[in-house]
XYZ file of C-alpha atoms in Angstrom:
104
model
C -27.422 -67.723 57.750
C -30.055 -66.731 55.320
C -32.488 -63.920 55.300
C -35.128 -66.597 54.337
C -35.829 -67.072 58.054
C -37.543 -63.788 58.224
C -40.418 -62.026 56.443
C -38.503 -59.145 55.265
C -40.160 -55.936 54.047
C -37.689 -53.774 51.856
C -38.114 -49.868 52.311
C -36.834 -48.873 48.855
C -38.589 -45.643 48.049
C -38.549 -42.162 49.804
C -41.982 -42.663 51.547
C -41.271 -46.225 52.685
C -38.048 -45.197 54.254
C -39.405 -41.991 55.766
C -42.275 -44.087 57.423
C -40.189 -47.091 58.446
C -41.513 -48.581 61.563
C -42.564 -45.228 63.069
C -45.960 -45.210 64.818
C -46.287 -49.002 64.519
C -47.242 -50.617 67.867
C -44.863 -53.587 67.432
C -42.665 -55.756 65.133
C -43.254 -59.497 64.869
C -40.650 -61.572 65.955
C -40.211 -63.183 62.355
C -40.515 -59.849 60.660
C -37.782 -57.357 59.582
C -37.407 -54.200 57.847
C -34.370 -53.939 55.365
C -33.231 -50.293 54.448
C -30.998 -50.534 51.453
C -28.585 -47.612 51.057
C -28.598 -46.865 54.668
C -25.824 -46.782 57.115
C -27.644 -45.304 60.157
C -31.089 -45.261 61.643
C -33.213 -43.280 64.145
C -36.081 -44.339 66.326
C -37.884 -41.175 66.464
C -41.786 -41.751 66.819
C -41.010 -45.271 67.695
C -43.078 -47.135 70.434
C -40.661 -49.993 70.914
C -36.979 -50.815 70.956
C -35.231 -52.446 67.951
C -32.252 -54.718 67.236
C -30.359 -53.218 64.395
C -28.023 -55.291 61.974
C -25.626 -53.366 59.810
C -24.579 -55.044 56.571
C -21.996 -54.177 53.855
C -22.761 -54.553 50.197
C -22.057 -58.259 50.025
C -24.397 -59.116 52.987
C -21.722 -59.568 55.671
C -22.653 -58.010 59.271
C -20.528 -55.109 59.933
C -21.998 -53.985 63.380
C -24.893 -54.962 65.684
C -26.912 -52.803 67.768
C -29.249 -54.535 70.218
C -32.092 -52.954 72.020
C -32.063 -49.477 70.388
C -34.671 -47.623 72.543
C -37.156 -45.165 70.891
C -35.789 -41.557 70.268
C -32.230 -42.675 69.743
C -29.760 -42.682 66.894
C -27.656 -45.659 65.859
C -24.694 -45.727 63.533
C -23.236 -48.408 61.427
C -19.577 -48.586 60.323
C -17.866 -46.839 57.295
C -18.513 -50.263 55.139
C -22.122 -50.294 56.184
C -24.545 -49.986 53.104
C -27.700 -51.473 54.291
C -29.651 -51.735 57.671
C -31.894 -54.703 58.894
C -34.279 -53.750 61.728
C -35.410 -56.544 63.904
C -37.739 -57.032 67.008
C -35.784 -56.898 70.207
C -33.925 -59.997 70.816
C -33.694 -60.806 67.198
C -29.869 -60.736 67.340
C -29.782 -63.318 70.007
C -32.674 -65.471 68.486
C -30.869 -65.688 65.018
C -27.356 -65.900 66.872
C -25.961 -63.199 64.571
C -22.406 -62.245 64.952
C -20.173 -59.566 63.238
C -18.800 -61.149 60.003
C -21.705 -63.523 59.554
C -23.141 -63.506 56.023
C -26.788 -62.869 55.500
C -26.474 -63.017 51.677
C -29.122 -65.189 50.042
């Protein structure tokens, strides 16, 4: 599976990471937010739930967190190094499983 299936915005700097998807009204089903150097997320100030995909440094899925509601925390595993936020249902739509590779 490739990340080419999604329009991915990369939140690389402090301000992009701080803002994330907070205060947005929705996330399109073909869009995603990639957070490098990130092993956990929060959904504070979010208006909608997310599916969260946790990845290791090689792009393998280490953990999946479907339907994370606003005002929650979600943690990856000890090998997680990056996080991909999808619209709710994205894990099922893309048929993602722990161990799948999302490396380009």
